[in-house]
Amino acid sequence: MSIVRYVRLRVPAGNARPGPAIGQALGPLGINMAEFCKQFNDRTQETYEKETPLSVQLAAMSDRTFTFSVKTPPTSYLLKKASGIEKGPEKTSLENPIGTVTPEAIYEIAKIKQQDDLMWHLPLESLSRSIIGTARSMGLKVKESEEA
């Protein structure tokens, strides 16, 4: 039993259905889409809010079995949720931000992102700086702390 290929998917939490999006990725590998959807939904429905987009890395084996790992939601999704915006702007501008996000929200997002497999060793400060950069590129302004 060897790994044939790795596949990366973005699937809504607790709401995976064997449709075209998943079918085009898993069909050529001979993986049972209904079985993947059932296992994915069982694993994510308790942990995440329904419809939260999650990244999945699936390893397809030569005997048509599979294993998969679920990553945390994308940083941009978490920032949009924290700032209360629906979608990003057409053109980003630091002079005209479309929303604001608090340092506390940035810290909470960093704690969520630190749960990913390859980020557990990174300090929260480094993750927070990366998230602030993502927020700026999305046109969000990070509020300064009131104490300073």
PDB file of C-alpha atoms in Angstrom:
ATOM      1  CA  MET A   1       0.000   0.000   0.000  1.00  0.00           C
ATOM      2  CA  SER A   2       1.826   3.087  -1.237  1.00  0.00           C
ATOM      3  CA  ILE A   3       0.731   6.665  -1.702  1.00  0.00           C
ATOM      4  CA  VAL A   4      -0.325   7.420  -5.269  1.00  0.00           C
ATOM      5  CA  ARG A   5      -0.907  11.149  -4.938  1.00  0.00           C
ATOM      6  CA  TYR A   6      -1.680  13.953  -2.502  1.00  0.00           C
ATOM      7  CA  VAL A   7      -4.737  16.082  -3.214  1.00  0.00           C
ATOM      8  CA  ARG A   8      -5.545  19.440  -1.645  1.00  0.00           C
ATOM      9  CA  LEU A   9      -9.187  20.445  -1.372  1.00  0.00           C
ATOM     10  CA  ARG A  10     -11.173  23.296   0.149  1.00  0.00           C
ATOM     11  CA  VAL A  11     -14.380  21.876   1.604  1.00  0.00           C
ATOM     12  CA  PRO A  12     -17.105  23.500   3.763  1.00  0.00           C
ATOM     13  CA  ALA A  13     -17.157  22.094   7.300  1.00  0.00           C
ATOM     14  CA  GLY A  14     -19.879  19.562   8.021  1.00  0.00           C
ATOM     15  CA  ASN A  15     -21.337  20.000   4.539  1.00  0.00           C
ATOM     16  CA  ALA A  16     -19.238  17.954   2.116  1.00  0.00           C
ATOM     17  CA  ARG A  17     -21.302  16.413  -0.671  1.00  0.00           C
ATOM     18  CA  PRO A  18     -20.142  14.080  -3.443  1.00  0.00           C
ATOM     19  CA  GLY A  19     -20.514  16.643  -6.212  1.00  0.00           C
ATOM     20  CA  PRO A  20     -18.438  17.992  -9.084  1.00  0.00           C
ATOM     21  CA  ALA A  21     -15.921  19.886  -6.934  1.00  0.00           C
ATOM     22  CA  ILE A  22     -14.908  16.827  -4.919  1.00  0.00           C
ATOM     23  CA  GLY A  23     -15.625  14.373  -7.725  1.00  0.00           C
ATOM     24  CA  GLN A  24     -13.147  15.905 -10.145  1.00  0.00           C
ATOM     25  CA  ALA A  25     -10.380  15.601  -7.574  1.00  0.00           C
ATOM     26  CA  LEU A  26     -11.163  12.153  -6.168  1.00  0.00           C
ATOM     27  CA  GLY A  27     -12.813  10.378  -9.115  1.00  0.00           C
ATOM     28  CA  PRO A  28      -9.642   9.762 -11.160  1.00  0.00           C
ATOM     29  CA  LEU A  29      -7.997   8.254  -8.070  1.00  0.00           C
ATOM     30  CA  GLY A  30     -10.801   5.725  -7.608  1.00  0.00           C
ATOM     31  CA  ILE A  31     -11.664   6.971  -4.122  1.00  0.00           C
ATOM     32  CA  ASN A  32     -15.198   6.494  -2.830  1.00  0.00           C
ATOM     33  CA  MET A  33     -16.476  10.091  -2.642  1.00  0.00           C
ATOM     34  CA  ALA A  34     -19.434   9.246  -0.418  1.00  0.00           C
ATOM     35  CA  GLU A  35     -17.122   7.614   2.126  1.00  0.00           C
ATOM     36  CA  PHE A  36     -14.813  10.654   2.143  1.00  0.00           C
ATOM     37  CA  CYS A  37     -17.766  13.022   2.600  1.00  0.00           C
ATOM     38  CA  LYS A  38     -19.161  10.930   5.460  1.00  0.00           C
ATOM     39  CA  GLN A  39     -15.809  10.777   7.289  1.00  0.00           C
ATOM     40  CA  PHE A  40     -15.106  14.482   6.685  1.00  0.00           C
ATOM     41  CA  ASN A  41     -18.540  15.575   7.915  1.00  0.00           C
ATOM     42  CA  ASP A  42     -18.255  13.386  11.013  1.00  0.00           C
ATOM     43  CA  ARG A  43     -14.848  14.843  11.837  1.00  0.00           C
ATOM     44  CA  THR A  44     -15.749  18.525  11.276  1.00  0.00           C
ATOM     45  CA  GLN A  45     -19.380  19.014  12.302  1.00  0.00           C
ATOM     46  CA  GLU A  46     -18.617  19.182  16.039  1.00  0.00           C
ATOM     47  CA  THR A  47     -15.427  21.232  15.785  1.00  0.00           C
ATOM     48  CA  TYR A  48     -16.297  23.942  13.262  1.00  0.00           C
ATOM     49  CA  GLU A  49     -19.287  26.085  12.411  1.00  0.00           C
ATOM     50  CA  LYS A  50     -21.241  24.742   9.433  1.00  0.00           C
ATOM     51  CA  GLU A  51     -20.090  26.059   6.023  1.00  0.00           C
ATOM     52  CA  THR A  52     -16.675  27.204   7.335  1.00  0.00           C
ATOM     53  CA  PRO A  53     -14.203  26.593   4.487  1.00  0.00           C
ATOM     54  CA  LEU A  54     -11.481  24.148   5.514  1.00  0.00           C
ATOM     55  CA  SER A  55      -8.364  23.004   3.689  1.00  0.00           C
ATOM     56  CA  VAL A  56      -7.972  19.254   3.428  1.00  0.00           C
ATOM     57  CA  GLN A  57      -4.879  17.318   2.412  1.00  0.00           C
ATOM     58  CA  LEU A  58      -5.840  13.856   1.238  1.00  0.00           C
ATOM     59  CA  ALA A  59      -3.384  11.043   0.575  1.00  0.00           C
ATOM     60  CA  ALA A  60      -4.667   8.539  -1.983  1.00  0.00           C
ATOM     61  CA  MET A  61      -3.264   5.026  -1.610  1.00  0.00           C
ATOM     62  CA  SER A  62      -2.661   2.460  -4.350  1.00  0.00           C
ATOM     63  CA  ASP A  63      -5.390   0.142  -2.980  1.00  0.00           C
ATOM     64  CA  ARG A  64      -7.999   2.939  -3.341  1.00  0.00           C
ATOM     65  CA  THR A  65      -8.052   3.811   0.358  1.00  0.00           C
ATOM     66  CA  PHE A  66      -7.232   7.245   1.689  1.00  0.00           C
ATOM     67  CA  THR A  67      -6.215   9.246   4.709  1.00  0.00           C
ATOM     68  CA  PHE A  68      -6.775  12.946   5.162  1.00  0.00           C
ATOM     69  CA  SER A  69      -5.904  15.780   7.512  1.00  0.00           C
ATOM     70  CA  VAL A  70      -8.034  18.854   8.104  1.00  0.00           C
ATOM     71  CA  LYS A  71      -6.376  22.243   8.459  1.00  0.00           C
ATOM     72  CA  THR A  72      -7.753  25.371  10.123  1.00  0.00           C
ATOM     73  CA  PRO A  73      -9.867  27.862   8.129  1.00  0.00           C
ATOM     74  CA  PRO A  74      -8.021  30.321   5.860  1.00  0.00           C
ATOM     75  CA  THR A  75      -6.696  33.466   7.532  1.00  0.00           C
ATOM     76  CA  SER A  76      -8.679  35.682   5.157  1.00  0.00           C
ATOM     77  CA  TYR A  77     -11.934  33.954   6.191  1.00  0.00           C
ATOM     78  CA  LEU A  78     -11.159  34.437   9.885  1.00  0.00           C
ATOM     79  CA  LEU A  79     -10.260  38.107   9.321  1.00  0.00           C
ATOM     80  CA  LYS A  80     -13.467  38.762   7.375  1.00  0.00           C
ATOM     81  CA  LYS A  81     -15.467  37.157  10.139  1.00  0.00           C
ATOM     82  CA  ALA A  82     -13.658  39.153  12.855  1.00  0.00           C
ATOM     83  CA  SER A  83     -14.120  42.473  11.055  1.00  0.00           C
ATOM     84  CA  GLY A  84     -17.708  41.791  10.008  1.00  0.00           C
ATOM     85  CA  ILE A  85     -17.223  42.292   6.268  1.00  0.00           C
ATOM     86  CA  GLU A  86     -18.695  40.077   3.557  1.00  0.00           C
ATOM     87  CA  LYS A  87     -15.930  40.343   0.971  1.00  0.00           C
ATOM     88  CA  GLY A  88     -12.756  42.265   0.300  1.00  0.00           C
ATOM     89  CA  PRO A  89     -12.576  45.502  -1.697  1.00  0.00           C
ATOM     90  CA  GLU A  90     -11.974  45.825  -5.432  1.00  0.00           C
ATOM     91  CA  LYS A  91      -8.808  47.851  -4.726  1.00  0.00           C
ATOM     92  CA  THR A  92      -7.094  47.861  -1.367  1.00  0.00           C
ATOM     93  CA  SER A  93      -5.983  51.123   0.161  1.00  0.00           C
ATOM     94  CA  LEU A  94      -4.496  51.903   3.570  1.00  0.00           C
ATOM     95  CA  GLU A  95      -5.969  55.415   3.328  1.00  0.00           C
ATOM     96  CA  ASN A  96      -9.513  54.063   2.883  1.00  0.00           C
ATOM     97  CA  PRO A  97      -9.769  50.811   4.871  1.00  0.00           C
ATOM     98  CA  ILE A  98     -12.960  48.805   4.433  1.00  0.00           C
ATOM     99  CA  GLY A  99     -12.995  47.647   8.051  1.00  0.00           C
ATOM    100  CA  THR A 100     -11.053  47.332  11.247  1.00  0.00           C
ATOM    101  CA  VAL A 101      -9.884  44.445  13.341  1.00  0.00           C
ATOM    102  CA  THR A 102      -8.710  44.548  16.960  1.00  0.00           C
ATOM    103  CA  PRO A 103      -5.355  43.282  18.254  1.00  0.00           C
ATOM    104  CA  GLU A 104      -7.308  40.849  20.444  1.00  0.00           C
ATOM    105  CA  ALA A 105      -8.951  39.338  17.344  1.00  0.00           C
ATOM    106  CA  ILE A 106      -5.530  39.051  15.673  1.00  0.00           C
ATOM    107  CA  TYR A 107      -4.224  37.189  18.737  1.00  0.00           C
ATOM    108  CA  GLU A 108      -7.223  34.817  18.730  1.00  0.00           C
ATOM    109  CA  ILE A 109      -6.735  34.105  15.018  1.00  0.00           C
ATOM    110  CA  ALA A 110      -3.032  33.413  15.691  1.00  0.00           C
ATOM    111  CA  LYS A 111      -3.985  30.898  18.400  1.00  0.00           C
ATOM    112  CA  ILE A 112      -6.334  29.157  15.932  1.00  0.00           C
ATOM    113  CA  LYS A 113      -3.706  29.088  13.172  1.00  0.00           C
ATOM    114  CA  GLN A 114      -1.060  27.735  15.568  1.00  0.00           C
ATOM    115  CA  GLN A 115      -3.075  24.498  15.757  1.00  0.00           C
ATOM    116  CA  ASP A 116      -2.061  23.612  12.170  1.00  0.00           C
ATOM    117  CA  ASP A 117       0.498  20.821  11.801  1.00  0.00           C
ATOM    118  CA  LEU A 118       3.333  22.948  10.465  1.00  0.00           C
ATOM    119  CA  MET A 119       2.766  26.008  12.663  1.00  0.00           C
ATOM    120  CA  TRP A 120       2.810  24.606  16.196  1.00  0.00           C
ATOM    121  CA  HIS A 121       6.429  25.683  16.742  1.00  0.00           C
ATOM    122  CA  LEU A 122       6.007  29.299  15.586  1.00  0.00           C
ATOM    123  CA  PRO A 123       5.642  31.951  18.297  1.00  0.00           C
ATOM    124  CA  LEU A 124       2.276  33.697  18.520  1.00  0.00           C
ATOM    125  CA  GLU A 125       3.969  37.055  17.921  1.00  0.00           C
ATOM    126  CA  SER A 126       5.300  35.905  14.534  1.00  0.00           C
ATOM    127  CA  LEU A 127       1.944  34.468  13.537  1.00  0.00           C
ATOM    128  CA  SER A 128       0.244  37.695  14.627  1.00  0.00           C
ATOM    129  CA  ARG A 129       2.572  39.778  12.454  1.00  0.00           C
ATOM    130  CA  SER A 130       1.820  37.563   9.486  1.00  0.00           C
ATOM    131  CA  ILE A 131      -1.922  37.907  10.118  1.00  0.00           C
ATOM    132  CA  ILE A 132      -1.573  41.705  10.374  1.00  0.00           C
ATOM    133  CA  GLY A 133       0.136  41.657   6.949  1.00  0.00           C
ATOM    134  CA  THR A 134      -2.741  39.623   5.523  1.00  0.00           C
ATOM    135  CA  ALA A 135      -5.241  42.068   7.048  1.00  0.00           C
ATOM    136  CA  ARG A 136      -3.462  45.041   5.463  1.00  0.00           C
ATOM    137  CA  SER A 137      -3.387  43.356   2.070  1.00  0.00           C
ATOM    138  CA  MET A 138      -7.150  42.798   2.401  1.00  0.00           C
ATOM    139  CA  GLY A 139      -7.744  46.495   3.101  1.00  0.00           C
ATOM    140  CA  LEU A 140      -8.357  46.107   6.840  1.00  0.00           C
ATOM    141  CA  LYS A 141      -6.944  48.446   9.440  1.00  0.00           C
ATOM    142  CA  VAL A 142      -5.647  47.059  12.723  1.00  0.00           C
ATOM    143  CA  LYS A 143      -6.803  49.232  15.620  1.00  0.00           C
ATOM    144  CA  GLU A 144      -4.078  50.580  17.879  1.00  0.00           C
ATOM    145  CA  SER A 145      -4.362  49.671  21.522  1.00  0.00           C
ATOM    146  CA  GLU A 146      -6.109  52.266  23.674  1.00  0.00           C
ATOM    147  CA  GLU A 147      -3.332  52.229  26.298  1.00  0.00           C
ATOM    148  CA  ALA A 148      -0.587  53.513  23.988  1.00  0.00           C
TER     149      ALA A 148
END
